[in-house]
mmCIF file of C-alpha atoms in Angstrom:
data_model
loop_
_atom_site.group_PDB
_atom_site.id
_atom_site.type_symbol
_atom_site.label_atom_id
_atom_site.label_comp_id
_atom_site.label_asym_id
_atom_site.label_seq_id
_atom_site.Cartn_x
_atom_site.Cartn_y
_atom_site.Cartn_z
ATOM 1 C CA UNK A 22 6.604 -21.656 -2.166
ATOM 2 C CA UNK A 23 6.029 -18.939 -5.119
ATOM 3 C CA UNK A 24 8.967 -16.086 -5.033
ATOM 4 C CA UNK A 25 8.258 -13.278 -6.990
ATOM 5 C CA UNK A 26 11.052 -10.818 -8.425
ATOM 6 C CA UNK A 27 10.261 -7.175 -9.317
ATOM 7 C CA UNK A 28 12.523 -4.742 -11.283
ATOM 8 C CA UNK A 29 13.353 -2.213 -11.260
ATOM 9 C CA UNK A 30 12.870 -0.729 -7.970
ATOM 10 C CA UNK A 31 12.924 2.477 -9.163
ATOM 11 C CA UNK A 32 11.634 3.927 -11.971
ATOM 12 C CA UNK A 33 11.481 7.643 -13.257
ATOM 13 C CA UNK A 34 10.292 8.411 -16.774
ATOM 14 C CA UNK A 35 9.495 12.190 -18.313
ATOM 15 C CA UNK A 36 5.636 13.036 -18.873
ATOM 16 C CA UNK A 37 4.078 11.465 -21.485
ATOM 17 C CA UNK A 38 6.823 8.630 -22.313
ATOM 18 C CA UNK A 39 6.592 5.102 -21.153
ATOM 19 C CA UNK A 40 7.121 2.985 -18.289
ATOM 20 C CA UNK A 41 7.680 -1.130 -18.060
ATOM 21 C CA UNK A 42 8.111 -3.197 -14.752
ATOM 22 C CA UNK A 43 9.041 -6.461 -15.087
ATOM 23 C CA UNK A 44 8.452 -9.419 -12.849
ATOM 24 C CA UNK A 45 9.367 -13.347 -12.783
ATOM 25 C CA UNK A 46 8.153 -15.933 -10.851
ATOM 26 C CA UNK A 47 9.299 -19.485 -9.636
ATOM 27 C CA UNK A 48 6.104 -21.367 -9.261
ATOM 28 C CA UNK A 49 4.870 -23.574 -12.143
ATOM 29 C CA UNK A 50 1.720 -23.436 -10.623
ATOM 30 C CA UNK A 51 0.743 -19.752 -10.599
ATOM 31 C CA UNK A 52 -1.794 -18.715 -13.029
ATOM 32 C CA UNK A 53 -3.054 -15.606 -11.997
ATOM 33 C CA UNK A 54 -1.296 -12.159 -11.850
ATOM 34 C CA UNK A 55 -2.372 -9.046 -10.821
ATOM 35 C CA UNK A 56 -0.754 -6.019 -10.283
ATOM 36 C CA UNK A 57 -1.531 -3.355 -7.940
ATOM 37 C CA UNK A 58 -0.792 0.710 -7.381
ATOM 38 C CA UNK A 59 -0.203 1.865 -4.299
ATOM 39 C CA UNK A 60 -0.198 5.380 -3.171
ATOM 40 C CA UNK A 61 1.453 7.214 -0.207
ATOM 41 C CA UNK A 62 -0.423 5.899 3.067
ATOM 42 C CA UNK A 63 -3.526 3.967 1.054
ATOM 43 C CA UNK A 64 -3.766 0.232 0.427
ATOM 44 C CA UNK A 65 -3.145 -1.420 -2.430
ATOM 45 C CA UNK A 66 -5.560 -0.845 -5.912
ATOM 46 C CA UNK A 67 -5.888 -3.474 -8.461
ATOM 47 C CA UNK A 68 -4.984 -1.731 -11.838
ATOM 48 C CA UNK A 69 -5.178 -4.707 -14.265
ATOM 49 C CA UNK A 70 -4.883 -8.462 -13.914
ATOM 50 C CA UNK A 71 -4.156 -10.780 -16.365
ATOM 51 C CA UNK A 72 -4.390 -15.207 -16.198
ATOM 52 C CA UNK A 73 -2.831 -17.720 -17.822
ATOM 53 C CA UNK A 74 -5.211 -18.365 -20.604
ATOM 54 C CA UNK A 75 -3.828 -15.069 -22.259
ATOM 55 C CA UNK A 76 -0.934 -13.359 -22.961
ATOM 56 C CA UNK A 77 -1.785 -9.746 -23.243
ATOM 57 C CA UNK A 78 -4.223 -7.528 -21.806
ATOM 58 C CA UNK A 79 -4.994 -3.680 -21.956
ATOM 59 C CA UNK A 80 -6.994 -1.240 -20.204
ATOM 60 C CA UNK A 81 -6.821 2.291 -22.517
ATOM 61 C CA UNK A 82 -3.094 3.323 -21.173
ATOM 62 C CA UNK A 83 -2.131 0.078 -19.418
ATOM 63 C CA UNK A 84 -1.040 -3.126 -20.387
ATOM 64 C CA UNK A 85 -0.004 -6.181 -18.849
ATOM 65 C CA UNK A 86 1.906 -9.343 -21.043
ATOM 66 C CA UNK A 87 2.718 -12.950 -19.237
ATOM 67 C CA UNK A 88 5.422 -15.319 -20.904
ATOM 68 C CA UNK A 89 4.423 -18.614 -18.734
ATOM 69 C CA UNK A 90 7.486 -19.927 -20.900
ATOM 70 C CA UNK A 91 9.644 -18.033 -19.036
ATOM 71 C CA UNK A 92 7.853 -17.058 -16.360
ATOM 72 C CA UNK A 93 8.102 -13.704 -16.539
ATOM 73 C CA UNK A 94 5.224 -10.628 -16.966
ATOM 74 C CA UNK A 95 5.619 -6.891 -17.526
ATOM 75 C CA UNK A 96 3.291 -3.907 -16.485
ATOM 76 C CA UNK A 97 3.558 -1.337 -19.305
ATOM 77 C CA UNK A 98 2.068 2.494 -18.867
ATOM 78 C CA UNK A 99 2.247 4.617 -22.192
ATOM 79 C CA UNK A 100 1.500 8.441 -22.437
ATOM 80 C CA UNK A 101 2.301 8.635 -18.919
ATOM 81 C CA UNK A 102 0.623 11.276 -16.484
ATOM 82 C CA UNK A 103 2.312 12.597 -13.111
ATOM 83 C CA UNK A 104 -1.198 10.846 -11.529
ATOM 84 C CA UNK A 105 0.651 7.749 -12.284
ATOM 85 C CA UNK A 106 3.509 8.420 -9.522
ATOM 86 C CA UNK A 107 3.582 5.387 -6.952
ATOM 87 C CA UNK A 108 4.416 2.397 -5.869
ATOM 88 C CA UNK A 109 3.433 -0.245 -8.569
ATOM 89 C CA UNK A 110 3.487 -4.140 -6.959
ATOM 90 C CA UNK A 111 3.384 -7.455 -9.359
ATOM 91 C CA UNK A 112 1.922 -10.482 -7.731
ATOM 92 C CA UNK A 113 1.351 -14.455 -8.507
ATOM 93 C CA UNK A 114 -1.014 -16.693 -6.823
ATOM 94 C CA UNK A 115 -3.011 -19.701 -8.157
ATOM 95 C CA UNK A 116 -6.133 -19.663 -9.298
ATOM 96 C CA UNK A 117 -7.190 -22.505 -7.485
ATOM 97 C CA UNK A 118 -7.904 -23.244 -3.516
ATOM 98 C CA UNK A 119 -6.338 -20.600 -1.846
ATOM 99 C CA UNK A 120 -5.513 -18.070 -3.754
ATOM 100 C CA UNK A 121 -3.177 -15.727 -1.687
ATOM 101 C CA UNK A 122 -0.953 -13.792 -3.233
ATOM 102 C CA UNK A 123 2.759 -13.597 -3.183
ATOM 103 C CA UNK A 124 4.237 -9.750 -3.939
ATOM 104 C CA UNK A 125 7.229 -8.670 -5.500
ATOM 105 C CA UNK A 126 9.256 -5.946 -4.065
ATOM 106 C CA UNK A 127 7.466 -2.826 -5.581
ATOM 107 C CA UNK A 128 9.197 -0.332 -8.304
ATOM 108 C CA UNK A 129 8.671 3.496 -7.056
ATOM 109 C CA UNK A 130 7.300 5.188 -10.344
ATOM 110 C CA UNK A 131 8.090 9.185 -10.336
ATOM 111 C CA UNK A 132 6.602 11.070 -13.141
ATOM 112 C CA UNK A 133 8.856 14.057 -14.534
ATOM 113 C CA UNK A 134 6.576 16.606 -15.507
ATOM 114 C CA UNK B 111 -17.962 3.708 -0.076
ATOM 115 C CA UNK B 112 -18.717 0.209 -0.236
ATOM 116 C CA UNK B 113 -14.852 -0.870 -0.515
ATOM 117 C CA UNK B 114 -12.903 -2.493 2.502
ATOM 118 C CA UNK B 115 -12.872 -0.735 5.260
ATOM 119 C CA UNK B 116 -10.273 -0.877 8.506
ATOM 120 C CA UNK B 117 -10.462 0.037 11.834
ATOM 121 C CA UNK B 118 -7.965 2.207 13.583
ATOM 122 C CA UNK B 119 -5.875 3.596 10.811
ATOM 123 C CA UNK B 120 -3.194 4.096 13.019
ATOM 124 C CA UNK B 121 -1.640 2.803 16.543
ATOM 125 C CA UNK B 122 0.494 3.019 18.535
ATOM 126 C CA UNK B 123 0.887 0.774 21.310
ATOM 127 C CA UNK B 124 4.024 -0.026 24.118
ATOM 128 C CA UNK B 125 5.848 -2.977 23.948
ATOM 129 C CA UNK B 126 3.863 -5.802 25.646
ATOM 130 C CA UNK B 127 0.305 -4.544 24.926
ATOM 131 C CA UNK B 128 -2.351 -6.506 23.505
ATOM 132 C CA UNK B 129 -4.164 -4.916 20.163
ATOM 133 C CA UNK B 130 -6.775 -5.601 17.808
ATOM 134 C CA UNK B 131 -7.596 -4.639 14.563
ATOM 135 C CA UNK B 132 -11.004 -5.047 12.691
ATOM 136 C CA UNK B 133 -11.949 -5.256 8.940
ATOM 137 C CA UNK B 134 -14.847 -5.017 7.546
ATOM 138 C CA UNK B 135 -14.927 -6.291 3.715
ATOM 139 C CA UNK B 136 -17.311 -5.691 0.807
ATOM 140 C CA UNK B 137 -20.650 -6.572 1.159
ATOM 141 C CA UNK B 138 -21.336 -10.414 0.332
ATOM 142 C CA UNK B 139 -17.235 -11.229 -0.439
ATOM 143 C CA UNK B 140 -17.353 -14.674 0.989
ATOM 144 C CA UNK B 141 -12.912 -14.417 1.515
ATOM 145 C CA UNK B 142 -11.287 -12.237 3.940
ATOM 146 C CA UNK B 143 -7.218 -11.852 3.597
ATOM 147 C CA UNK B 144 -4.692 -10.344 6.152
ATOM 148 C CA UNK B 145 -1.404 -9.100 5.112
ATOM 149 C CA UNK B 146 1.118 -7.520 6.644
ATOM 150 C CA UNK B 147 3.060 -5.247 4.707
ATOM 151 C CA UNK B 148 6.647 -3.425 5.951
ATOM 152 C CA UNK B 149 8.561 -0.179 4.518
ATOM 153 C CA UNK B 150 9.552 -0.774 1.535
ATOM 154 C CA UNK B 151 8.425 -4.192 1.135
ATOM 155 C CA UNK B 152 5.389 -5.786 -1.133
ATOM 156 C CA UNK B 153 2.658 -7.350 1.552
ATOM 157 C CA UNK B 154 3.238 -10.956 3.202
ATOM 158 C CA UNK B 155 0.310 -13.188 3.446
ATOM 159 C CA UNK B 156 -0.723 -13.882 6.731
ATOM 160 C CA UNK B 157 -3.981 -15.952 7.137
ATOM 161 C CA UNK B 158 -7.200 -16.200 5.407
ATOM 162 C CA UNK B 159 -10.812 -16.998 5.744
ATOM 163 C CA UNK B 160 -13.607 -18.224 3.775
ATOM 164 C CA UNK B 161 -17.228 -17.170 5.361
ATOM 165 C CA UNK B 162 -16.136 -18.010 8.802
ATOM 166 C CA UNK B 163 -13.705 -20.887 8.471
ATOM 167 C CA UNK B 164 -10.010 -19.915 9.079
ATOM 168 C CA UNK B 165 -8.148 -22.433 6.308
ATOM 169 C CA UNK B 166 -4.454 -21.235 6.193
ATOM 170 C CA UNK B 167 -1.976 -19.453 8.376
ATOM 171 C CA UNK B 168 1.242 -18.645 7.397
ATOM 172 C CA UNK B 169 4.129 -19.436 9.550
ATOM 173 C CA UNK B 170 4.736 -15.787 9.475
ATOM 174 C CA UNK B 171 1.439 -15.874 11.918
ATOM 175 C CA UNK B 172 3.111 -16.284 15.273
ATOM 176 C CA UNK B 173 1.010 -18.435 18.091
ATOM 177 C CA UNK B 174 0.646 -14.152 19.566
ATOM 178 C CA UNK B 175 -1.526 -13.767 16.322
ATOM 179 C CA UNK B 176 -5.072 -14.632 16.171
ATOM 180 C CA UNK B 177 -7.581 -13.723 13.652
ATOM 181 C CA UNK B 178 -11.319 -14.402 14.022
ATOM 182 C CA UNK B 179 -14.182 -14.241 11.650
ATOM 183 C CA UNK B 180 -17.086 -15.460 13.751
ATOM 184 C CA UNK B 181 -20.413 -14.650 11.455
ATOM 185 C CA UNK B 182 -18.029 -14.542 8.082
ATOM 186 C CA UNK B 183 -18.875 -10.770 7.898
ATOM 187 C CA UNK B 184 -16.381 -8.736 9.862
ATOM 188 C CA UNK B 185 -12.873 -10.335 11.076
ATOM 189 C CA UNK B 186 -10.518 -9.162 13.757
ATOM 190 C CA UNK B 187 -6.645 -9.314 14.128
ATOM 191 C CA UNK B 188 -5.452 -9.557 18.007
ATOM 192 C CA UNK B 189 -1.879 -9.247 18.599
ATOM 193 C CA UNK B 190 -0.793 -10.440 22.139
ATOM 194 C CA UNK B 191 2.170 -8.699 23.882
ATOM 195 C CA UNK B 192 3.816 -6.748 21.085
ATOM 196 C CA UNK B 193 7.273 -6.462 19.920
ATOM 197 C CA UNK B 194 8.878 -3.942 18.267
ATOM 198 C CA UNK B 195 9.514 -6.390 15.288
ATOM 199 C CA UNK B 196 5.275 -6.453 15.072
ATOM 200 C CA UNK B 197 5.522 -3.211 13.626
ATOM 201 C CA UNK B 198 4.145 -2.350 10.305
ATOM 202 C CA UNK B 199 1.318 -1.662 8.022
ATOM 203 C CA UNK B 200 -1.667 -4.721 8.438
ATOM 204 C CA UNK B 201 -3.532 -4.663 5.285
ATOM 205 C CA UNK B 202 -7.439 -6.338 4.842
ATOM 206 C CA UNK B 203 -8.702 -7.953 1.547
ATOM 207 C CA UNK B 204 -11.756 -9.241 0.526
ATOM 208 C CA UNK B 205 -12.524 -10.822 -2.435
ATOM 209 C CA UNK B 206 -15.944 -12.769 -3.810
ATOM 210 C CA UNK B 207 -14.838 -16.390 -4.880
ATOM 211 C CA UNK B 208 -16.503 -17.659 -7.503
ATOM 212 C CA UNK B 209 -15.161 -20.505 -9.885
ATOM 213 C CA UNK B 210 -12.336 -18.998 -11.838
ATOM 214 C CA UNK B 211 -12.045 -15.599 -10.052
ATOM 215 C CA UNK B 212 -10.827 -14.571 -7.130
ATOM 216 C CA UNK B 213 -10.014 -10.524 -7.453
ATOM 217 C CA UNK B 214 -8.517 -8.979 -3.868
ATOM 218 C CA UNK B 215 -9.579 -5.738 -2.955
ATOM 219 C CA UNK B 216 -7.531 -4.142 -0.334
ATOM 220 C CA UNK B 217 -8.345 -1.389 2.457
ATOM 221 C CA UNK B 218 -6.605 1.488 3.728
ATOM 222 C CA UNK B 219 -4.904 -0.491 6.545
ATOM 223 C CA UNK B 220 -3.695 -0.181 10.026
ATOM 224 C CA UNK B 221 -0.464 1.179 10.569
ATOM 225 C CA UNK B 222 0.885 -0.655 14.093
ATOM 226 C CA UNK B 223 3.615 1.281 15.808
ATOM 227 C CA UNK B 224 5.378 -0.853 18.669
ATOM 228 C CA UNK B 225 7.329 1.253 20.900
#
């Protein structure tokens, strides 16, 4: 089955410089990645996804890039706000049939103000 | 709030007691997900449902687990005589499958203390 590696696990950055997360994966077969934000005692929240048809994608001060060479992808914040503090969570699934999804670890973002 | 919604947040049950959760996803999202997520871990797929067909469980889904969706709306999580080891956050998602897409939207969860 799909293992997916997160790093680091944690992560704390002064306001208003950058933060990347990096993930790899195992299975071939995944084609879809997602990554979520999770908050102190919510559920997850989809903050961008990205599949394999591309290799970058941004949403104002997020961005997400996949290497399916290498199977690795990388959640980068810029201009970061304390709002951003979390838990951040890659995941892999495939796009096809069922399309569960397999988590990393999560990296606990603090924001410096 | 038309997102996911779950149902208790939180409880706390004795060893050996039966409990079920419910989940109610977003209007018209054919696929309901359970997870089951522990501190300090990412969530672990459990089973999944499309309408009201169950079509995987993962071994993770002991034979004490059962998970219903009987009109594909709502779906329910029974746990039968609970361990201590069953405790943890159970996460919901629903997501609308249509070809190519498949986005999971979570809910708040229910937070299962086994004492």
């Amino acid at each position: 089955g799909e293992n997916v590696e997160q790093h680091p696990s944690t992560l704390s950055v002064q306001e208003g410089d950058s933060a990347v997360i990096k993930c790899t994966y195992s299975d071939s077969a995944s084609n879809y990645f997602p990554w979520y934000k999770q908050e102190l005692g919510k559920g997850p929240q989809l903050i961008i996804d990205i599949r394999s048809n591309v290799g970058e994608k941004k949403d104002q001060r997020i961005a997400v890039t996949l290497n399916k060479t290498a199977k690795h992808f990388s959640l980068h914040i810029t201009e970061t706000q304390p709002e951003d503090s979390a838990v951040y969570f890659c995941a892999a699934s495939e796009d096809f049939g069922n399309e569960k999804l397999t988590f990393g670890t999560g990296t606990r973002l603090t924001i410096i103000p | 709030d038309t997102g996911v919604s779950q149902d208790p947040r939180h409880k706390i049950t004795k060893r050996g007691q039966n409990v079920t959760f419910r989940c109610d996803p977003i209007s018209e999202h054919n696929r309901l997900y359970w997870y089951r997520q522990t501190l300090g871990q990412g969530p672990e797929f459990l089973t999944y449902f499309q309408n009201e067909a169950q079509l995987e469980k993962s071994r993770l889904l002991s034979d004490r687990f059962s998970a219903e969706r009987p009109k594909g709306s709502f779906s329910t999580l029974e746990i039968q005589r609970t361990e201590q080891g069953d405790s943890a956050m159970y996460l919901c998602a629903s997501s609308l499958r249509l070809v190519g897409t498949d986005t999971q939207y979570f809910g708040p969860g229910t937070r299962l203390t086994v004492l």
